[in-house]
CSV table of C-alpha atoms in Angstrom, one decimal:
chain,number,residue,atom,x,y,z
A,1,MET,CA,62.8,182.9,88.2
A,2,SER,CA,59.8,185.2,88.0
A,3,THR,CA,56.0,184.6,86.8
A,4,ALA,CA,53.1,186.7,86.8
A,5,ALA,CA,53.5,189.9,86.3
A,6,ASP,CA,56.8,190.2,85.2
A,7,LEU,CA,57.4,193.2,84.5
A,8,ALA,CA,54.3,194.2,82.8
A,9,THR,CA,52.7,197.6,84.0
A,10,THR,CA,50.3,196.9,86.8
A,11,ALA,CA,48.0,198.4,89.6
A,12,ALA,CA,48.8,198.9,92.7
A,13,ARG,CA,46.1,200.6,95.2
A,14,SER,CA,46.4,201.2,99.4
A,15,VAL,CA,43.1,202.8,100.6
A,16,PRO,CA,42.5,202.9,104.8
A,17,VAL,CA,39.7,200.1,105.9
A,18,ASP,CA,37.8,199.7,109.5
A,19,LEU,CA,39.7,196.1,110.6
A,20,PRO,CA,38.1,195.2,113.5
A,21,GLY,CA,39.4,191.8,115.2
A,22,GLY,CA,42.9,189.7,114.6
A,23,LEU,CA,44.4,190.2,111.5
A,24,LEU,CA,45.1,186.4,111.0
A,25,ASP,CA,41.5,185.8,111.3
A,26,ARG,CA,41.1,187.6,108.1
A,27,LEU,CA,43.3,185.3,106.2
A,28,PRO,CA,40.8,183.2,103.9
A,29,GLU,CA,42.3,179.8,103.2
A,30,PRO,CA,45.8,177.8,104.1
A,31,ALA,CA,47.2,177.7,100.9
A,32,GLY,CA,49.5,180.5,100.4
A,33,ALA,CA,48.9,182.1,103.3
A,34,LEU,CA,51.6,185.1,104.2
A,35,ALA,CA,51.6,186.9,107.1
A,36,TRP,CA,54.4,188.8,109.6
A,37,VAL,CA,52.1,190.0,112.7
A,38,ARG,CA,53.2,191.4,116.4
A,39,ASP,CA,51.1,192.4,118.7
A,40,GLY,CA,48.3,192.6,117.1
A,41,GLU,CA,49.8,194.8,114.3
A,42,GLY,CA,51.4,193.8,111.0
A,43,LEU,CA,50.6,192.1,107.8
A,44,VAL,CA,48.8,189.4,106.1
A,45,ALA,CA,48.1,188.5,102.8
A,46,TRP,CA,46.9,186.2,99.5
A,47,GLY,CA,47.6,185.5,96.3
A,48,GLU,CA,49.8,185.9,94.0
A,49,ALA,CA,50.5,188.8,91.9
A,50,ALA,CA,54.5,188.6,91.3
A,51,ARG,CA,57.2,185.9,92.5
A,52,LEU,CA,61.2,185.4,92.4
A,53,GLU,CA,63.3,182.8,92.9
A,54,VAL,CA,66.9,183.1,93.9
A,55,SER,CA,70.0,181.4,95.3
A,56,GLY,CA,73.6,182.3,95.4
A,57,PRO,CA,75.4,185.0,97.4
A,58,ASP,CA,74.4,187.2,95.0
A,59,ARG,CA,70.7,186.6,96.2
A,60,PHE,CA,69.6,190.0,98.1
A,61,THR,CA,71.2,192.2,95.4
A,62,ARG,CA,69.2,190.3,92.6
A,63,ALA,CA,66.2,190.1,94.6
A,64,ARG,CA,66.7,193.9,95.4
A,65,ASP,CA,67.0,194.5,91.9
A,66,TRP,CA,64.4,192.8,90.6
A,67,TRP,CA,61.8,194.2,93.2
A,68,ARG,CA,62.8,197.7,92.3
A,69,ALA,CA,62.4,196.9,88.5
A,70,LEU,CA,59.1,195.4,89.3
A,71,VAL,CA,57.4,198.2,91.5
A,72,GLY,CA,59.0,200.8,89.3
A,73,SER,CA,57.2,199.7,86.1
A,74,TRP,CA,53.4,199.5,88.3
A,75,SER,CA,51.1,202.5,88.5
A,76,VAL,CA,50.7,203.1,92.4
A,77,GLU,CA,47.8,204.8,94.6
A,78,ASP,CA,48.7,204.9,98.4
A,79,GLU,CA,45.9,206.6,100.3
A,80,VAL,CA,47.8,205.4,103.5
A,81,ARG,CA,51.8,206.2,103.5
A,82,VAL,CA,53.2,204.3,106.0
A,83,PRO,CA,55.7,201.7,105.9
A,84,GLY,CA,54.3,198.4,104.8
A,85,SER,CA,51.4,200.2,102.7
A,86,GLY,CA,51.6,200.5,98.7
A,87,PRO,CA,52.6,197.4,97.4
A,88,VAL,CA,54.6,194.4,99.3
A,89,ALA,CA,57.3,191.7,98.9
A,90,PHE,CA,57.1,188.9,101.7
A,91,GLY,CA,60.5,187.2,101.6
A,92,SER,CA,62.3,183.9,103.2
A,93,PHE,CA,66.0,183.7,101.8
A,94,THR,CA,68.4,180.7,102.9
A,95,PHE,CA,71.0,180.5,105.5
A,96,ASP,CA,73.8,179.7,103.1
A,97,ASP,CA,74.7,181.1,100.0
A,98,GLY,CA,75.0,177.9,98.1
A,99,PRO,CA,72.4,176.3,96.1
A,100,GLY,CA,68.7,176.7,97.7
A,101,ARG,CA,65.4,178.5,96.8
A,102,SER,CA,65.3,181.8,98.4
A,103,VAL,CA,61.9,183.6,97.5
A,104,LEU,CA,60.1,187.1,97.3
A,105,VAL,CA,56.2,186.7,96.8
A,106,VAL,CA,53.9,189.8,95.8
A,107,PRO,CA,50.7,189.2,97.1
A,108,GLN,CA,47.1,190.4,95.3
A,109,VAL,CA,45.8,191.3,98.7
A,110,VAL,CA,46.9,192.8,101.8
A,111,LEU,CA,45.7,193.3,104.6
A,112,GLY,CA,47.7,196.0,107.1
A,113,ARG,CA,47.3,197.6,110.7
A,114,ARG,CA,50.2,199.9,112.1
A,115,ALA,CA,49.6,201.9,115.1
A,116,GLY,CA,45.8,201.8,114.9
A,117,GLN,CA,45.3,202.4,111.6
A,118,SER,CA,44.7,199.8,109.1
A,119,TRP,CA,44.4,199.6,105.5
A,120,LEU,CA,43.9,197.4,102.5
A,121,THR,CA,46.6,196.8,99.6
A,122,THR,CA,45.3,195.2,96.0
A,123,VAL,CA,47.3,194.5,93.2
A,124,GLY,CA,45.2,194.0,89.9
A,125,ASP,CA,42.1,193.2,89.5
A,126,VAL,CA,41.1,191.0,92.8
A,127,LEU,CA,38.1,189.4,93.3
A,128,ARG,CA,37.9,188.9,97.7
A,129,PRO,CA,36.7,186.1,99.1
A,130,SER,CA,33.2,186.3,100.7
A,131,ALA,CA,34.5,184.5,104.0
A,132,PRO,CA,37.4,182.4,105.4
A,133,ARG,CA,37.4,179.0,105.1
A,134,PRO,CA,37.5,176.9,108.2
A,135,VAL,CA,40.8,176.5,110.4
A,136,HIS,CA,41.8,173.2,110.7
A,137,ARG,CA,43.5,171.5,113.5
A,138,PRO,CA,46.1,168.9,113.0
A,139,SER,CA,45.2,164.9,113.8
A,140,GLY,CA,47.2,162.1,114.4
A,141,LEU,CA,50.9,163.6,115.0
A,142,ARG,CA,53.6,162.0,115.8
A,143,TYR,CA,57.6,162.3,115.3
A,144,ALA,CA,60.6,161.4,113.9
A,145,ALA,CA,63.9,161.9,113.5
A,146,GLY,CA,65.1,164.8,110.9
A,147,GLU,CA,68.1,164.4,108.9
A,148,MET,CA,70.5,165.2,112.2
A,149,SER,CA,69.0,163.2,114.9
A,150,VAL,CA,69.9,164.1,118.8
A,151,THR,CA,72.7,161.4,119.0
A,152,ALA,CA,74.1,163.4,115.6
A,153,PHE,CA,73.8,166.6,117.4
A,154,ARG,CA,75.1,165.7,120.6
A,155,HIS,CA,78.8,164.7,118.9
A,156,ALA,CA,79.0,167.6,116.6
A,157,VAL,CA,78.7,170.0,119.7
A,158,ALA,CA,81.3,168.0,121.1
A,159,GLU,CA,83.5,168.4,118.3
A,160,ALA,CA,82.6,172.3,117.7
A,161,VAL,CA,83.9,172.4,121.4
A,162,THR,CA,87.0,170.7,120.5
A,163,ARG,CA,87.8,172.6,117.2
A,164,ILE,CA,87.5,175.8,119.4
A,165,ARG,CA,89.2,175.1,122.5
A,166,ARG,CA,91.9,174.3,119.2
A,167,GLY,CA,91.3,177.9,118.2
A,168,ASP,CA,90.2,177.1,114.8
A,169,LEU,CA,87.1,179.3,115.7
A,170,ALA,CA,85.2,181.3,118.9
A,171,LYS,CA,81.6,180.4,118.2
A,172,VAL,CA,79.5,178.3,116.0
A,173,VAL,CA,76.0,177.5,115.9
A,174,LEU,CA,74.5,174.3,115.1
A,175,ALA,CA,71.0,173.0,114.6
A,176,HIS,CA,68.9,170.3,114.0
A,177,ASP,CA,65.7,169.1,112.8
A,178,LEU,CA,62.7,166.9,113.9
A,179,VAL,CA,60.0,165.7,111.7
A,180,ALA,CA,56.1,166.0,112.5
A,181,THR,CA,53.9,164.1,110.1
A,182,ALA,CA,49.8,164.3,110.8
A,183,ASP,CA,47.0,162.8,109.3
A,184,ALA,CA,46.1,165.2,107.1
A,185,ASP,CA,47.5,168.6,105.5
A,186,LEU,CA,48.4,170.8,107.7
A,187,ASP,CA,47.0,174.5,108.0
A,188,PRO,CA,49.4,177.0,108.4
A,189,ARG,CA,46.7,179.5,109.9
A,190,PHE,CA,46.2,177.2,112.7
A,191,LEU,CA,49.9,177.3,113.7
A,192,LEU,CA,49.9,180.9,113.4
A,193,SER,CA,47.2,181.5,115.6
A,194,ARG,CA,48.9,179.4,118.3
A,195,LEU,CA,52.4,181.0,117.7
A,196,THR,CA,50.9,184.3,118.0
A,197,ALA,CA,48.5,183.7,121.1
A,198,ARG,CA,51.6,182.5,122.9
A,199,TYR,CA,54.4,184.8,121.7
A,200,PRO,CA,52.3,188.2,121.3
A,201,GLY,CA,55.7,190.0,121.5
A,202,CYS,CA,57.7,187.8,118.7
A,203,TRP,CA,57.2,188.6,114.7
A,204,THR,CA,54.8,185.5,113.9
A,205,TYR,CA,55.7,184.6,110.5
A,206,ALA,CA,54.1,182.8,107.3
A,207,VAL,CA,56.1,182.5,103.4
A,208,ASP,CA,55.8,179.7,101.1
A,209,GLY,CA,55.5,177.2,103.9
A,210,LEU,CA,58.1,178.5,106.5
A,211,VAL,CA,55.8,179.1,109.9
A,212,GLY,CA,57.3,180.4,112.9
A,213,ALA,CA,57.8,182.9,115.8
A,214,THR,CA,60.9,184.7,115.8
A,215,PRO,CA,61.9,186.8,119.2
A,216,GLU,CA,64.8,188.1,117.0
A,217,LEU,CA,65.0,191.3,114.7
A,218,LEU,CA,67.7,191.4,112.5
A,219,VAL,CA,66.9,194.7,110.9
A,220,SER,CA,63.8,197.1,110.8
A,221,ARG,CA,64.3,200.2,108.4
A,222,GLN,CA,61.6,203.0,108.2
A,223,GLY,CA,63.0,206.2,106.8
A,224,ASP,CA,66.3,206.6,108.2
A,225,GLU,CA,65.8,204.9,111.6
A,226,VAL,CA,67.5,201.5,111.7
A,227,LEU,CA,66.7,199.2,114.8
A,228,SER,CA,68.4,195.6,115.4
A,229,ARG,CA,67.6,193.1,118.0
A,230,VAL,CA,70.3,190.7,118.9
A,231,LEU,CA,69.7,187.1,121.2
A,232,ALA,CA,72.0,184.9,122.3
A,233,GLY,CA,72.5,183.3,125.4
A,234,THR,CA,69.2,181.1,126.0
A,235,THR,CA,67.9,179.2,129.3
A,236,ALA,CA,64.7,177.4,129.9
A,237,ARG,CA,61.6,179.0,132.1
A,238,GLY,CA,61.9,177.4,135.8
A,239,ALA,CA,59.3,175.2,137.3
A,240,ASP,CA,57.8,178.3,139.4
A,241,ALA,CA,58.9,182.5,140.4
A,242,ASP,CA,61.7,181.3,142.6
A,243,ASP,CA,63.1,179.1,140.0
A,244,ASP,CA,62.4,181.8,137.4
A,245,ARG,CA,64.0,184.0,139.1
A,246,ALA,CA,67.3,181.5,139.7
A,247,ARG,CA,67.5,181.1,136.1
A,248,THR,CA,67.1,184.7,134.9
A,249,ALA,CA,70.3,185.9,137.7
A,250,ALA,CA,72.0,182.7,136.2
A,251,LEU,CA,72.2,183.5,132.9
A,252,MET,CA,73.0,187.2,133.2
A,253,GLY,CA,76.1,186.0,135.1
A,254,SER,CA,77.0,183.7,132.8
A,255,THR,CA,80.2,183.8,131.5
A,256,LYS,CA,79.6,181.3,128.7
A,257,ASP,CA,76.2,183.1,128.1
A,258,ARG,CA,77.8,186.3,128.1
A,259,GLU,CA,80.5,185.8,125.9
A,260,GLU,CA,78.0,184.3,123.4
A,261,HIS,CA,76.1,187.4,123.6
A,262,ARG,CA,78.8,189.6,123.3
A,263,TYR,CA,80.0,188.4,119.7
A,264,ALA,CA,76.6,188.2,118.3
A,265,VAL,CA,76.3,191.9,119.2
A,266,GLU,CA,79.9,193.0,117.5
A,267,SER,CA,79.3,190.6,114.4
A,268,LEU,CA,76.1,192.8,114.3
A,269,VAL,CA,77.7,196.4,114.9
A,270,ASP,CA,80.6,195.4,112.5
A,271,SER,CA,78.1,194.8,109.9
A,272,LEU,CA,75.4,197.2,110.4
A,273,ALA,CA,78.3,200.3,111.3
A,274,PRO,CA,79.3,201.0,107.0
A,275,HIS,CA,75.1,202.0,106.6
A,276,CYS,CA,74.6,204.0,109.7
A,277,ALA,CA,75.8,206.8,112.0
A,278,ASP,CA,74.9,207.2,115.5
A,279,LEU,CA,74.8,203.5,116.3
A,280,SER,CA,73.2,202.9,119.9
A,281,VAL,CA,74.7,200.0,121.6
A,282,PRO,CA,73.7,199.1,125.3
A,283,ALA,CA,76.9,198.1,127.4
A,284,THR,CA,74.8,195.4,128.9
A,285,PRO,CA,71.9,193.3,127.4
A,286,TYR,CA,68.7,192.9,129.2
A,287,VAL,CA,66.8,189.1,129.8
A,288,LEU,CA,63.7,188.6,126.9
A,289,GLU,CA,61.4,185.9,128.7
A,290,LEU,CA,59.2,184.0,126.5
A,291,SER,CA,56.7,181.6,127.5
A,292,ASN,CA,59.1,178.4,127.7
A,293,VAL,CA,62.6,180.1,126.9
A,294,ALA,CA,64.4,183.2,128.1
A,295,HIS,CA,67.3,185.4,126.4
A,296,LEU,CA,69.9,187.7,126.4
A,297,ALA,CA,68.7,190.7,124.4
A,298,THR,CA,70.1,193.8,123.0
A,299,ASP,CA,68.6,196.5,120.9
A,300,VAL,CA,70.7,198.5,118.6
A,301,THR,CA,69.4,201.3,117.1
A,302,GLY,CA,71.1,203.9,114.3
A,303,THR,CA,70.3,206.4,111.6
A,304,LEU,CA,70.8,204.8,107.7
A,305,THR,CA,72.9,207.5,105.9
A,306,ASP,CA,73.3,205.8,102.5
A,307,GLY,CA,70.0,204.9,101.9
A,308,ALA,CA,70.2,201.0,101.5
A,309,CYS,CA,67.3,199.2,101.2
A,310,SER,CA,66.2,196.9,104.3
A,311,LEU,CA,66.9,194.0,101.6
A,312,ASP,CA,70.5,195.4,101.3
A,313,LEU,CA,70.5,195.6,105.3
A,314,ALA,CA,69.6,192.3,105.4
A,315,GLY,CA,72.4,190.9,102.9
A,316,ALA,CA,74.9,192.8,104.6
A,317,LEU,CA,73.8,191.4,107.9
A,318,HIS,CA,73.2,187.6,107.2
A,319,PRO,CA,74.8,185.6,108.9
A,320,THR,CA,75.2,187.2,112.4
A,321,ALA,CA,77.1,185.8,114.9
A,322,ALA,CA,73.8,184.7,116.6
A,323,VAL,CA,72.8,182.1,113.5
A,324,GLY,CA,76.7,181.5,112.0
A,325,GLY,CA,79.5,182.0,114.8
A,326,THR,CA,82.6,183.8,115.0
A,327,PRO,CA,84.7,184.2,112.5
A,328,THR,CA,82.1,184.2,109.8
A,329,ASP,CA,83.7,182.5,107.3
A,330,ALA,CA,85.3,179.7,110.0
A,331,ALA,CA,81.9,179.4,111.6
A,332,VAL,CA,80.1,179.1,108.7
A,333,ARG,CA,82.4,176.0,106.9
A,334,ALA,CA,82.4,174.6,110.8
A,335,LEU,CA,78.6,174.2,110.4
A,336,ARG,CA,78.3,173.1,107.2
A,337,GLU,CA,80.9,169.9,108.1
A,338,LEU,CA,79.3,169.4,111.3
A,339,GLU,CA,75.8,169.7,110.4
A,340,GLY,CA,75.6,167.5,107.3
A,341,MET,CA,72.2,168.7,106.4
A,342,ASP,CA,70.5,171.2,104.7
A,343,ARG,CA,69.0,174.0,106.4
A,344,GLY,CA,67.0,175.6,103.9
A,345,ARG,CA,65.6,179.1,105.1
A,346,TYR,CA,65.8,178.4,108.5
A,347,ALA,CA,67.9,180.8,110.6
A,348,GLY,CA,67.6,182.9,107.2
A,349,PRO,CA,66.3,185.7,106.8
A,350,VAL,CA,62.4,186.6,106.2
A,351,GLY,CA,59.8,189.4,106.4
A,352,TRP,CA,58.8,191.7,104.0
A,353,VAL,CA,60.0,195.2,101.6
A,354,ASP,CA,57.8,197.9,100.5
A,355,ALA,CA,58.1,200.0,97.6
A,356,GLY,CA,59.9,202.5,99.5
A,357,GLY,CA,62.3,200.3,100.7
A,358,ASP,CA,61.5,200.2,104.3
A,359,GLY,CA,60.5,196.7,105.6
A,360,GLU,CA,61.0,194.2,108.8
A,361,TRP,CA,63.4,191.0,108.5
A,362,GLY,CA,63.9,188.7,111.2
A,363,LEU,CA,65.7,185.9,111.7
A,364,ALA,CA,63.6,182.4,110.6
A,365,LEU,CA,63.7,181.0,114.2
A,366,ARG,CA,61.1,179.5,116.7
A,367,CYS,CA,59.8,177.5,113.0
A,368,ALA,CA,58.9,174.7,110.8
A,369,GLN,CA,58.6,174.0,106.9
A,370,VAL,CA,55.2,172.7,106.1
A,371,ASP,CA,54.7,170.6,103.1
A,372,GLY,CA,51.3,169.2,103.1
A,373,GLY,CA,51.2,167.0,106.2
A,374,THR,CA,54.7,167.1,106.9
A,375,ALA,CA,56.6,169.8,109.1
A,376,ARG,CA,59.9,170.0,109.3
A,377,LEU,CA,61.2,171.4,113.0
A,378,PHE,CA,64.5,173.2,113.6
A,379,ALA,CA,66.3,174.3,116.7
A,380,GLY,CA,69.7,175.9,116.9
A,381,CYS,CA,72.5,176.1,119.9
A,382,GLY,CA,75.5,178.8,120.3
A,383,ILE,CA,78.8,176.7,120.6
A,384,VAL,CA,81.4,178.1,122.7
A,385,ALA,CA,84.3,177.0,124.4
A,386,ASP,CA,82.6,176.2,127.5
A,387,SER,CA,79.0,174.6,125.8
A,388,ASP,CA,78.4,171.4,127.4
A,389,PRO,CA,77.2,168.7,124.6
A,390,ASP,CA,74.3,167.4,127.5
A,391,ALA,CA,73.2,171.3,128.2
A,392,GLU,CA,72.7,172.2,124.5
A,393,VAL,CA,70.8,168.8,123.6
A,394,LEU,CA,68.7,170.2,126.4
A,395,GLU,CA,68.6,173.7,125.2
A,396,ALA,CA,67.6,172.4,121.6
A,397,GLN,CA,64.7,170.4,123.2
A,398,ALA,CA,63.4,173.7,124.6
A,399,LYS,CA,63.4,175.6,121.3
A,400,PHE,CA,61.5,172.6,119.8
A,401,VAL,CA,58.6,173.2,122.2
A,402,ALA,CA,57.6,176.9,120.5
A,403,VAL,CA,56.4,174.7,117.4
A,404,ARG,CA,55.6,171.6,119.0
A,405,ASP,CA,52.8,172.9,121.3
A,406,ALA,CA,51.3,175.2,118.3
A,407,LEU,CA,51.3,172.1,116.2
A,408,GLU,CA,49.1,170.1,119.3
A,409,GLY,CA,47.2,173.2,120.4
A,410,VAL,CA,48.5,173.7,123.6
């Protein structure tokens, strides 16, 4: 489904601008806020020039074809000429190949910043708002179990371990959800500002009500340069510096976590190899420390050889073992059976693509789907043969903290 401009001729223009202050501060109102920001750089946007909603296993290909046809019909004047300038589409895709709503949104106004250079992109005739509306803090927050309770999650982990030890699969990533309700409509800009303040090294995003801060970059394409960051294996941060060092050392030395991480890296490399040459895959992961958790991390780089669009790469890589499991088909079947809930766009690719096919796509983790005064939070854990159900429950609770703290203004 597409709306607004469809394939009619439209003018898009990008010009350099002086843009002091934070990008997120420029979002004029909560409705339709779009964002992809890290370390003060990235894109924020609003308004809607066009939209596509798709579902099914061919959703990435259909999205790519629609996007190419759309921008191919437009008159584009780009005075900036960097990845992310010119017309862009923000996207968020369902985890599953089945029914569900994946979306590309082409904004009317984009503000961007890269390597200290700032720009404004407009699509069509745009009236710029005079000043942003005030950001509203949530009030009266209360929490309730979502479609999958803690008890159900614990039982699902135990059953997954049984299946893994039986040899049905090697790893599966199970998730559950938590519902937060406020007294009035939630303002996604408040969530974005809190998340980016607490997790400046993560990619903070908002697309069609899905708001979060992901530490995991599924794929970035800039010309022929390709980058992916794999995260798998997690521990909570320590109570003090000594506890923190002990936890980090235990994570690096954990057979269970190193095995989980190896599966995720191998899954990504197998999917990326057909599109790239000169893949660089470090032999040993490093520890990525966030304020609430630490992850085993590996950055994989390569040189694009087939001209694939960033949407093509995201579709080829999803789902990695980091969010699905190993082997992929068996793991996805198992998580459907064991979770018994609709993940929606949780753990699916989220990010942006420009007219040249460059883009950045993360995995929609540490997130909430915001709908009026309700936010549905998600957290997932990689399950292998040595997983302990009680430990996985605690890991999931630690992962909820990022969005819970942001909602509460911590």
